[in-house]
Coordinates of C-alpha atoms and ligand atoms in Angstrom, one line a residue:
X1 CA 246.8 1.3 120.9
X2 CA 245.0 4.0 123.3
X3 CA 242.5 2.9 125.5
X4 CA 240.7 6.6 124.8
X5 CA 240.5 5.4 121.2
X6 CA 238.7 2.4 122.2
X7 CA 236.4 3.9 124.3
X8 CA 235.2 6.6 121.3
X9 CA 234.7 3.5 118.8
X10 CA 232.7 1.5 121.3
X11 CA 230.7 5.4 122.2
X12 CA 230.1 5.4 118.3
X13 CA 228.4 2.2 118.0
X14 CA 231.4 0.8 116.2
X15 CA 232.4 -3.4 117.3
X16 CA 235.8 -3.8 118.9
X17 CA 238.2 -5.7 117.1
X18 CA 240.0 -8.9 119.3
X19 CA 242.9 -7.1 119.8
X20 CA 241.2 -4.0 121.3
X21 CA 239.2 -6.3 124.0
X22 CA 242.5 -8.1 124.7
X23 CA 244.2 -5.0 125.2
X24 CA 241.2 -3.7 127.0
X25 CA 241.0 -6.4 129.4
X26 CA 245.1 -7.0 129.8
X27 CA 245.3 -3.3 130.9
X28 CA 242.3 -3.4 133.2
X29 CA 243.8 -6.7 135.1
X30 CA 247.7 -5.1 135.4
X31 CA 246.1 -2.0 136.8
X32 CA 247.6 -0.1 133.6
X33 CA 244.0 1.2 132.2
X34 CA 242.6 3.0 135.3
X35 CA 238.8 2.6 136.8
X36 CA 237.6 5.7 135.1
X37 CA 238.5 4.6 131.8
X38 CA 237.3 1.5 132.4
X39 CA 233.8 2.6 133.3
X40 CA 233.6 4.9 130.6
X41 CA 233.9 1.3 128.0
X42 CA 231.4 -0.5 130.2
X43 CA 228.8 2.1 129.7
X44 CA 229.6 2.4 126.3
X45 CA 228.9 -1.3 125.8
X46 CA 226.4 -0.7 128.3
X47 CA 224.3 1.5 125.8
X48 CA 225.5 0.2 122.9
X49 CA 226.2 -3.6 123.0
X50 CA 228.3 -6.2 121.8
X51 CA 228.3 -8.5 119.1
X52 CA 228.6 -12.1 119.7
X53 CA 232.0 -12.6 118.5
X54 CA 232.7 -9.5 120.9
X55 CA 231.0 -11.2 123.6
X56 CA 233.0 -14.5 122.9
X57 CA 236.4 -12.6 122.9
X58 CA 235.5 -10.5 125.9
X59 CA 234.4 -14.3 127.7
X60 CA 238.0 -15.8 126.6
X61 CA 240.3 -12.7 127.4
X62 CA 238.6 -12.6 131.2
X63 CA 238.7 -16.5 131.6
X64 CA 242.5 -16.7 130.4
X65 CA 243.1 -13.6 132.5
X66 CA 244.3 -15.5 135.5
X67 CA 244.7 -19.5 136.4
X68 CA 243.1 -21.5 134.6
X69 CA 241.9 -24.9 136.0
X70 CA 243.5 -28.5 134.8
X71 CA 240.6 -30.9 136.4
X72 CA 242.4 -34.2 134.3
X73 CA 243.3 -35.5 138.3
X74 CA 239.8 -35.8 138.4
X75 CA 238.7 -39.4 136.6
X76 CA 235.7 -39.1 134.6
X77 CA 233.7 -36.2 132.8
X78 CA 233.6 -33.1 134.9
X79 CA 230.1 -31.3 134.9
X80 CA 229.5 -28.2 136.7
X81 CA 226.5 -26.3 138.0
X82 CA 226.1 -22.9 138.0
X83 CA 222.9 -21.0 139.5
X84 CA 222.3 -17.2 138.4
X85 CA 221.5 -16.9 142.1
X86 CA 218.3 -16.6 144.0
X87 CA 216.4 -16.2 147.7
X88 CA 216.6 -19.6 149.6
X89 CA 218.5 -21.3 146.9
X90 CA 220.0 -24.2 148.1
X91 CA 219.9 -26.6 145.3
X92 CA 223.7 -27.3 145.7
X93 CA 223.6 -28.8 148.9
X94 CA 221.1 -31.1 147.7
X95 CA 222.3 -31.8 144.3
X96 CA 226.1 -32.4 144.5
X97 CA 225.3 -35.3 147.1
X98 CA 222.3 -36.8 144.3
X99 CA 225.0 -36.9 141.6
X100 CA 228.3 -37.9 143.3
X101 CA 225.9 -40.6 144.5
X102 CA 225.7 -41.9 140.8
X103 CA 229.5 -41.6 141.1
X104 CA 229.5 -38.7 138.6
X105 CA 232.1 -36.2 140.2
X106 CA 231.4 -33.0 141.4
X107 CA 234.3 -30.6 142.0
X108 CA 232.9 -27.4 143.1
X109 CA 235.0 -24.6 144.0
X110 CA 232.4 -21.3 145.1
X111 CA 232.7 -18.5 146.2
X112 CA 231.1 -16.5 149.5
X113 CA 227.1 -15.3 148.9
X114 CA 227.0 -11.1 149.1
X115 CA 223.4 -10.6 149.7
X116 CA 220.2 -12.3 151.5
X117 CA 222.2 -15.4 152.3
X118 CA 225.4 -16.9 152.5
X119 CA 226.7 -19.1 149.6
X120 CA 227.1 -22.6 149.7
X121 CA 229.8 -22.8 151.0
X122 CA 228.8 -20.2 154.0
X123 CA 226.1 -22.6 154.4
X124 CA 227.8 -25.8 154.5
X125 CA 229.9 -23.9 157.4
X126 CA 226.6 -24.9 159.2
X127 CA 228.2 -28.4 160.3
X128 CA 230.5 -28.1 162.9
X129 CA 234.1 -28.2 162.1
X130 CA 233.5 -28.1 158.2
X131 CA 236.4 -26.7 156.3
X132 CA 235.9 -25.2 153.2
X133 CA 239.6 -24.0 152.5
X134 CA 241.1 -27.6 151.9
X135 CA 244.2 -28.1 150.3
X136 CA 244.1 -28.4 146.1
X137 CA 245.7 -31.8 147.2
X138 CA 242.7 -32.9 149.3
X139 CA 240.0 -31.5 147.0
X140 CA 241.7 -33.4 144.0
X141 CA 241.9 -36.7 146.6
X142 CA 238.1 -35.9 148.4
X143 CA 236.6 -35.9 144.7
X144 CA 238.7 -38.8 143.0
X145 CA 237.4 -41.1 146.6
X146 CA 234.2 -39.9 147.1
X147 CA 233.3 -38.1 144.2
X148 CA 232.4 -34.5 145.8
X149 CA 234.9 -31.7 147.3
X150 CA 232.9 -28.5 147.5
X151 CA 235.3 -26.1 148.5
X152 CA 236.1 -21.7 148.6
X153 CA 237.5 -20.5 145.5
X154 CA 241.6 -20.8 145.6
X155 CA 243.6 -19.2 143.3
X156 CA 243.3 -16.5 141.0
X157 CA 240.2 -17.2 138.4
X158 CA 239.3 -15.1 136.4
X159 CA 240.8 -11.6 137.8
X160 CA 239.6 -9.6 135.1
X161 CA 235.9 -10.2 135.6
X162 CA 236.2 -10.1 139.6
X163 CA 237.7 -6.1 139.0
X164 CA 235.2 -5.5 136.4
X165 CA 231.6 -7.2 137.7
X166 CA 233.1 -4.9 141.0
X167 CA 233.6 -1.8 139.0
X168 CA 230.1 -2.5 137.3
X169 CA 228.2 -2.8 140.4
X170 CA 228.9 0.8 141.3
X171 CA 228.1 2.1 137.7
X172 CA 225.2 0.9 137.0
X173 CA 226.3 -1.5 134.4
X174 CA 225.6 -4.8 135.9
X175 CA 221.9 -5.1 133.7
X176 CA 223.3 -5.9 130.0
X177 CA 223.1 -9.4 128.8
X178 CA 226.5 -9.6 127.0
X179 CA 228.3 -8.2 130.0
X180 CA 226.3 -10.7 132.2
X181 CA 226.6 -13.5 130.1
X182 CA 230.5 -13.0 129.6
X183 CA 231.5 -12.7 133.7
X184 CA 229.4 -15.6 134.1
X185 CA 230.7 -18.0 131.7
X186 CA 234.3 -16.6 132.0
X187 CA 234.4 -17.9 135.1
X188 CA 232.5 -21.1 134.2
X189 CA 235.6 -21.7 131.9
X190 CA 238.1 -21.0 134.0
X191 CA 236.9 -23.7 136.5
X192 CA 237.6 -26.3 133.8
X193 CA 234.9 -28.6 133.7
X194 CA 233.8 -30.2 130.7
X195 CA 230.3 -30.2 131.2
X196 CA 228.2 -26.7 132.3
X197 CA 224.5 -27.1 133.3
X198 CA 223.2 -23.3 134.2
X199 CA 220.1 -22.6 136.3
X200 CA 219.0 -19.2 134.9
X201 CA 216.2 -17.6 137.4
X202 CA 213.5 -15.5 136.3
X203 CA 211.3 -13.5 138.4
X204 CA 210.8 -10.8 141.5
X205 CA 213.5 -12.7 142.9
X206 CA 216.3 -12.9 140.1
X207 CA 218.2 -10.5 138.2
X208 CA 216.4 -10.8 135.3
X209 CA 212.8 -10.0 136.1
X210 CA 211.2 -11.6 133.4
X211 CA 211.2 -14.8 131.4
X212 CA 212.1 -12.5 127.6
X213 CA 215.0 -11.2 129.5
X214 CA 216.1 -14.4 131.6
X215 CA 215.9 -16.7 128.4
X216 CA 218.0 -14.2 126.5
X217 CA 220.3 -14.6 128.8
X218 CA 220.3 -18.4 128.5
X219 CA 220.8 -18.5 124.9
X220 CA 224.1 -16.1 125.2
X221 CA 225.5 -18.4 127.6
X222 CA 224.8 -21.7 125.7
X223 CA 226.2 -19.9 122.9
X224 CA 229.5 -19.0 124.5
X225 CA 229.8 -22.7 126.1
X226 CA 229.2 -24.8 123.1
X227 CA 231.7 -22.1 120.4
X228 CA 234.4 -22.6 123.5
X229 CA 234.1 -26.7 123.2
X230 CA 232.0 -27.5 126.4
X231 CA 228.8 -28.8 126.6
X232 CA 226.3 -26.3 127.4
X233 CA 223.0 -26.0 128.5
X234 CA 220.7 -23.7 130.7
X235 CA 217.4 -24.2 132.7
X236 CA 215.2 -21.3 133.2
X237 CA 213.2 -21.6 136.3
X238 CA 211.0 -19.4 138.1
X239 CA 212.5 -17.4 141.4
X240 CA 209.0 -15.1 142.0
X241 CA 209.0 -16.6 145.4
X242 CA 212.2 -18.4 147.3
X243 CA 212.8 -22.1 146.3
X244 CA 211.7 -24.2 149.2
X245 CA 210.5 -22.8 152.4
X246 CA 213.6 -22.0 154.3
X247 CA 215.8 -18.4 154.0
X248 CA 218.9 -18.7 156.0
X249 CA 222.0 -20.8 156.1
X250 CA 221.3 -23.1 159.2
X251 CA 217.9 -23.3 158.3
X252 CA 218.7 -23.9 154.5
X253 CA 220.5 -26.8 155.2
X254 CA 218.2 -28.2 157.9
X255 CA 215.5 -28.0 154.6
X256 CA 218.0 -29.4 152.3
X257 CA 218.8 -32.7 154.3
X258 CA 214.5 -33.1 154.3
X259 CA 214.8 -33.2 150.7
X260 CA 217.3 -36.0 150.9
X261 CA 215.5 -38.1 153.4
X262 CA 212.6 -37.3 150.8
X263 CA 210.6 -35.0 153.0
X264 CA 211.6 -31.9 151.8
X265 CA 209.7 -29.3 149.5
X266 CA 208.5 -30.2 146.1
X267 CA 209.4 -27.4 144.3
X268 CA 213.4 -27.4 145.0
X269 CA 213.7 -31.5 144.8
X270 CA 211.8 -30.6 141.4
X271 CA 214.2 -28.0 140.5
X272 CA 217.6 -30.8 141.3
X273 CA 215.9 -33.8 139.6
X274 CA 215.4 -31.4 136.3
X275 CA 219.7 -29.7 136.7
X276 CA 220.4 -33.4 138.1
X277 CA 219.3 -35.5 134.7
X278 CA 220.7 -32.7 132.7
X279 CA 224.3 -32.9 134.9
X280 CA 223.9 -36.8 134.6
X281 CA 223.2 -37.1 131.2
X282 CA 226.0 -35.0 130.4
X283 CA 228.2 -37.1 132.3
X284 CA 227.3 -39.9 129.8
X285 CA 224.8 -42.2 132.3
X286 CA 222.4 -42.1 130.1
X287 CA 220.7 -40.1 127.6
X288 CA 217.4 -40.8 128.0
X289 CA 215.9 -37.9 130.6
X290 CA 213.0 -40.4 131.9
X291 CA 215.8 -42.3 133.2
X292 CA 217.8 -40.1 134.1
X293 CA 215.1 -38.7 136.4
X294 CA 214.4 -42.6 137.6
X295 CA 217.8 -42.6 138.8
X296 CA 218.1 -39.2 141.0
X297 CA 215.2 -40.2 142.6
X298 CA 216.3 -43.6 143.1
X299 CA 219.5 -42.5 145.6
X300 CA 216.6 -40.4 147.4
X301 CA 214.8 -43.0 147.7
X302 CA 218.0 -45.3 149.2
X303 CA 219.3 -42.2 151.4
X304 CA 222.7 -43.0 149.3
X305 CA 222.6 -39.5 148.8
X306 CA 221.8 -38.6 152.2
X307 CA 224.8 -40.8 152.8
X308 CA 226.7 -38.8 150.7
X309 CA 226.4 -35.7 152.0
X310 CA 227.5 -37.4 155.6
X311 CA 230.9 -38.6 153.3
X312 CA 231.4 -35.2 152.0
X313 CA 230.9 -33.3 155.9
X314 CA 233.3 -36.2 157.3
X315 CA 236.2 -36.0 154.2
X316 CA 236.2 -32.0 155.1
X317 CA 236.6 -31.9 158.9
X318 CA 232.8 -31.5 159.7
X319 CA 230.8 -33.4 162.3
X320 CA 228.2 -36.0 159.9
X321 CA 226.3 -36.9 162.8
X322 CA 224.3 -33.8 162.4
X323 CA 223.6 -34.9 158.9
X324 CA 221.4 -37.5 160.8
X325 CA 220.5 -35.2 163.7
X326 CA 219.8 -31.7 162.9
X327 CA 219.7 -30.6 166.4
X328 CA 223.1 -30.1 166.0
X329 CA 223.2 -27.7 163.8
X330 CA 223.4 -23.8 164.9
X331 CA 219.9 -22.3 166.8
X332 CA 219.1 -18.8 166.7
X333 CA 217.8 -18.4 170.6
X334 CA 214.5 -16.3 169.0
X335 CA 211.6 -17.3 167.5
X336 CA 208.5 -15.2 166.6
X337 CA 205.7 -15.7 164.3
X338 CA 204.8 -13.4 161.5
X339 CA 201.0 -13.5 161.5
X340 CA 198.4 -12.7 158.2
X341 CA 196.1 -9.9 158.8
X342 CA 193.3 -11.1 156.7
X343 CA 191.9 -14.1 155.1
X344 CA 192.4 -14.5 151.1
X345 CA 194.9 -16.5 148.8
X346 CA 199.1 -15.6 148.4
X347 CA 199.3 -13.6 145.1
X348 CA 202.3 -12.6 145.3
X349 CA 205.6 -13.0 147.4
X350 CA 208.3 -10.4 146.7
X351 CA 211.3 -12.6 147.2
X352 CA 213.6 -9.7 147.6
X353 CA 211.4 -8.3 150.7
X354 CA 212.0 -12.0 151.9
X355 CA 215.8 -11.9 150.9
X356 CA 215.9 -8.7 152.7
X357 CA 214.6 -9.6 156.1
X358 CA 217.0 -12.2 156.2
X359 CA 219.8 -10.3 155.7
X360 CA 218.8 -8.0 158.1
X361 CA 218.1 -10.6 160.6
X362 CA 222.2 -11.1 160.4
X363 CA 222.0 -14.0 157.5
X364 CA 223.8 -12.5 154.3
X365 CA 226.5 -9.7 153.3
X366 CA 225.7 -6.7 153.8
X367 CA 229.3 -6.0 152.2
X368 CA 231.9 -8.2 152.2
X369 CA 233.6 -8.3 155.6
X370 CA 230.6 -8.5 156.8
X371 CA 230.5 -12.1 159.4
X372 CA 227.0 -13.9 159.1
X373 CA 225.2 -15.5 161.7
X374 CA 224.4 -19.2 160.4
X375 CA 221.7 -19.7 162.9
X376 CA 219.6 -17.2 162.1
X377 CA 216.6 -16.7 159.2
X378 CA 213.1 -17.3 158.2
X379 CA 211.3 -20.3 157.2
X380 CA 208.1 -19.8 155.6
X381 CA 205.1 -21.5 155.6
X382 CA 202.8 -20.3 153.1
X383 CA 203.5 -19.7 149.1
X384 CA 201.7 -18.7 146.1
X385 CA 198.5 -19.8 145.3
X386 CA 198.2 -20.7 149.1
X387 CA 195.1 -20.0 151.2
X388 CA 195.4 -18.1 154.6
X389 CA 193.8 -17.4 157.4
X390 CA 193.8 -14.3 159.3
X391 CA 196.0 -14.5 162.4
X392 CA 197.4 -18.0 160.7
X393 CA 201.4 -17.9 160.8
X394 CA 202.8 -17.0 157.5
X395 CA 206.3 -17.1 158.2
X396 CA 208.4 -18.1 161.4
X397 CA 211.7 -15.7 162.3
X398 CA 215.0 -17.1 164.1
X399 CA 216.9 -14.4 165.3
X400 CA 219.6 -13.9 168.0
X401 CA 218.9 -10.0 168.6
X402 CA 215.4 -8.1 168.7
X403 CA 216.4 -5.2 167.3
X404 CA 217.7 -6.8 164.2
X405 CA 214.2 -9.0 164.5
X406 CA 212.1 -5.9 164.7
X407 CA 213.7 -4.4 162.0
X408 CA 213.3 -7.4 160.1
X409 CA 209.6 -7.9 160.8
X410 CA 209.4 -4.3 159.0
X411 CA 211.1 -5.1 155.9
X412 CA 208.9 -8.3 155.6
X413 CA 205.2 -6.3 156.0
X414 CA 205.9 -5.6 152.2
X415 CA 206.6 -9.3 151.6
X416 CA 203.1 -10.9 150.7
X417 CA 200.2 -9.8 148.9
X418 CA 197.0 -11.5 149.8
X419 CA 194.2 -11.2 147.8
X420 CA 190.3 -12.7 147.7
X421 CA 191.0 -14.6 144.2
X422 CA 192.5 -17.6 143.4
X423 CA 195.7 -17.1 141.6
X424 CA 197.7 -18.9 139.0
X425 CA 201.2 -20.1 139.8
X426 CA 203.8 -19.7 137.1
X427 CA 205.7 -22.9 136.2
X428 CA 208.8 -23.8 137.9
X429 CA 210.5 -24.9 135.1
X430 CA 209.7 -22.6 132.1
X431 CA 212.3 -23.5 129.6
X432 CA 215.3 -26.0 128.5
X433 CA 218.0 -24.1 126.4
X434 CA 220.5 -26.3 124.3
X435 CA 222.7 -26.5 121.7
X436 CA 219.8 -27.6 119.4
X437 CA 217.2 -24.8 120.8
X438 CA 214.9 -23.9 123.1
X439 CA 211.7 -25.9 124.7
X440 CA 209.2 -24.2 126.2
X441 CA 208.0 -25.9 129.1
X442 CA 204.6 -23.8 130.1
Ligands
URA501 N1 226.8 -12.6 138.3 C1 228.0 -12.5 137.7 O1 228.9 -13.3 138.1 N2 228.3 -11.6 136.9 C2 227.3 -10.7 136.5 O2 227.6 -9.8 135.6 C3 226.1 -10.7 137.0 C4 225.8 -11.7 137.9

């Protein structure tokens, strides 16, 4: 087989047999079919698309392209979470600790955040002396004892996807839902739970700008999950302004213990009590989402999920006192005020302005050797639909260097819009994707 012949059927509009992806993605991962050819395929499928048996194959061949997980030293039914990824989404610090609280295990291996923020596990490097690079013997132990082990990505997953999401990045053939759908769930698969709940975000601050495109996605991945034997289902839930109030790792994690001592923001405890029943009810507590719902909030409520989160710091090396005392967490030695100019309502926050300033401010990747400062970020006090007063604070910055804080300010003037009429907020949760179909929640 030649990889050029390939490439022309896929450039004709013709679909790939398996063996053609296999040997596609085979040569692509032992560095026998070069980046140029490899390209050239992507944009072909790019322009052309993919079938959904293509899609499938394409999902398999990059999931069985390196290790696959065994999680069977894990007791009980495995569910994982998987966000499409968005600005000030912390739902993972708050969720894993809700869940292992009703003793459904979560072992979650992630990866670093390239972008406005860390990833969770950048963020949970906020406690002093956390770990995230335990031993597969500890995260096997942590999870089968306390039910949670969130921990870097070890091992080889998925190596066919890593070289190929990279390659698409910088040939502009990141935006097509079969290739998106594919490197997400191939990696899903490779992780080896049985369960896979999927928060797809929709909005100024996603991927997928709008909900046509977002739910599209969600049905693709469903559809992969549930032909490969796991349970599958997606959320689609709105990311046109960040989730919660805080943008920053420190600060994200400050907001995410509120939520567990029940004073955090509505909107992102919302967001984990909707992923949470689904993750529960996969996990066989119950199937009745009412309930499901009554329990989440019920370790809330008992700060056994507070408590939780204070197990998980200790079991990795971390200091849990600061779960309880968030003083102890890292300070950025700055603090300025970003002011409104006039009076009206918040139409419109463009979350990647906001993603932005944070990064700039020192709190994501720029690439990815770049180090992050945990302390630093923005918290925000004002969101859609919110009225403002001129000269009222819209937005408070952390910083550790003005220059980096002046050029933050900048990329934040573009951030709000603020306008005389009051304004309708799109629902946070706009659809349920399953097996069985799709609910729309407006
Ligand atoms: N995230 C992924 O992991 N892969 C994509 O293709 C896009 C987003």
């Amino acid at each position: 087989m030649r990889m050029y012949d390939v490439i022309a059927k896929k450039r004709d509009g013709k679909e790939l047999t398996d063996e053609e992806i296999c040997f596609f993605i085979k040569g692509y991962t032992d560095g026998t079919i070069p980046d140029y050819q490899a390209s050239a395929l992507a944009m072909a499928i790019y322009l052309n698309g993919m079938t959904e048996r293509e899609t499938a194959t394409l999902t398999m061949a990059m999931a069985h392209s390196g290790d696959v997980l065994n999680l069977d030293r894990i007791e009980g039914i495995k569910v994982d979470k998987h966000s499409t990824g968005g600005v000030g989404d912390k739902t993972s610090l708050v969720l894993g600790p809700m869940v292992a609280a009703l003793d459904v295990p979560v072992a979650k291996m992630s990866g670093r955040g390239l972008g406005h923020t860390g990833g969770t596990i950048d963020k949970l490097e906020s406690f002093p002396g956390f770990v995230t690079g335990i031993s597969e013997e500890q995260f096997f132990s942590n999870v089968n004892r306390i039910k949670i082990a969130i921990a870097g990505q070890t091992g080889n997953l998925a190596p066919a996807d890593k070289k190929l999401y990279a390659l698409r990045d910088v040939t502009a053939t990141v935006e097509n839902i079969s290739l998106i759908a594919s490197s997400i769930m191939s990696k899903k698969i490779a992780a080896g739970a049985d369960v896979i709940v999927l928060d797809v975000k929709t909005g100024s601050g996603a991927f997928m700008k709008t909900p046509e495109k977002s739910l599209a996605l969600a049905k693709e991945m469903v559809k992969i999950g549930c032909n490969v034997g796991k349970k599958t289902m997606a959320v689609v839930s709105n990311m046109d302004e960040p989730l919660g109030y805080a943008v920053g790792n420190a600060l994200e994690v400050k907001e995410a213990i509120d939520t567990l001592n029940g004073e955090g923001p509505t909107d992102l405890l919302t967001l984990c009590i909707e992923l949470g029943s689904h993750m529960i009810m996969g996990a066989g507590l119950t199937d009745d989402k009412a309930e499901a719902g009554k329990m989440l909030r019920e370790v809330v409520d008992s700060k056994k999920a507070l408590n939780k989160l204070a197990e998980l710091v200790e079991a990795q090396g971390g200091d849990k006192n600061a779960v309880y005392n968030k003083e102890l967490l890292p300070k950025a030695s700055i603090i300025r005020e970003f002011v409104a100019k006039h009076d009206g309502y918040v139409s419109h926050i463009e979350c990647d302005e906001v993603g932005k300033a944070a990064m700039v401010l020192g709190g994501g990747r720029e690439n990815k050797d770049s180090i992050i400062d945990l302390s630093v970020g923005i918290v925000l006090h004002k969101k859609v639909g919110d009225f403002v007063r001129k000269g009222e604070n819209i937005a408070t910055f952390h910083a550790n260097d003005e220059d980096r804080l002046n050029a933050s300010l900048k990329c934040f003037e573009n951030a709000y819009v603020i306008s005389d009429e009051v304004v309708h907020k799109d629902k946070l949760i706009q659809y349920i994707v399953t097996e069985e179909g799709v609910t729309n929640c407006e």
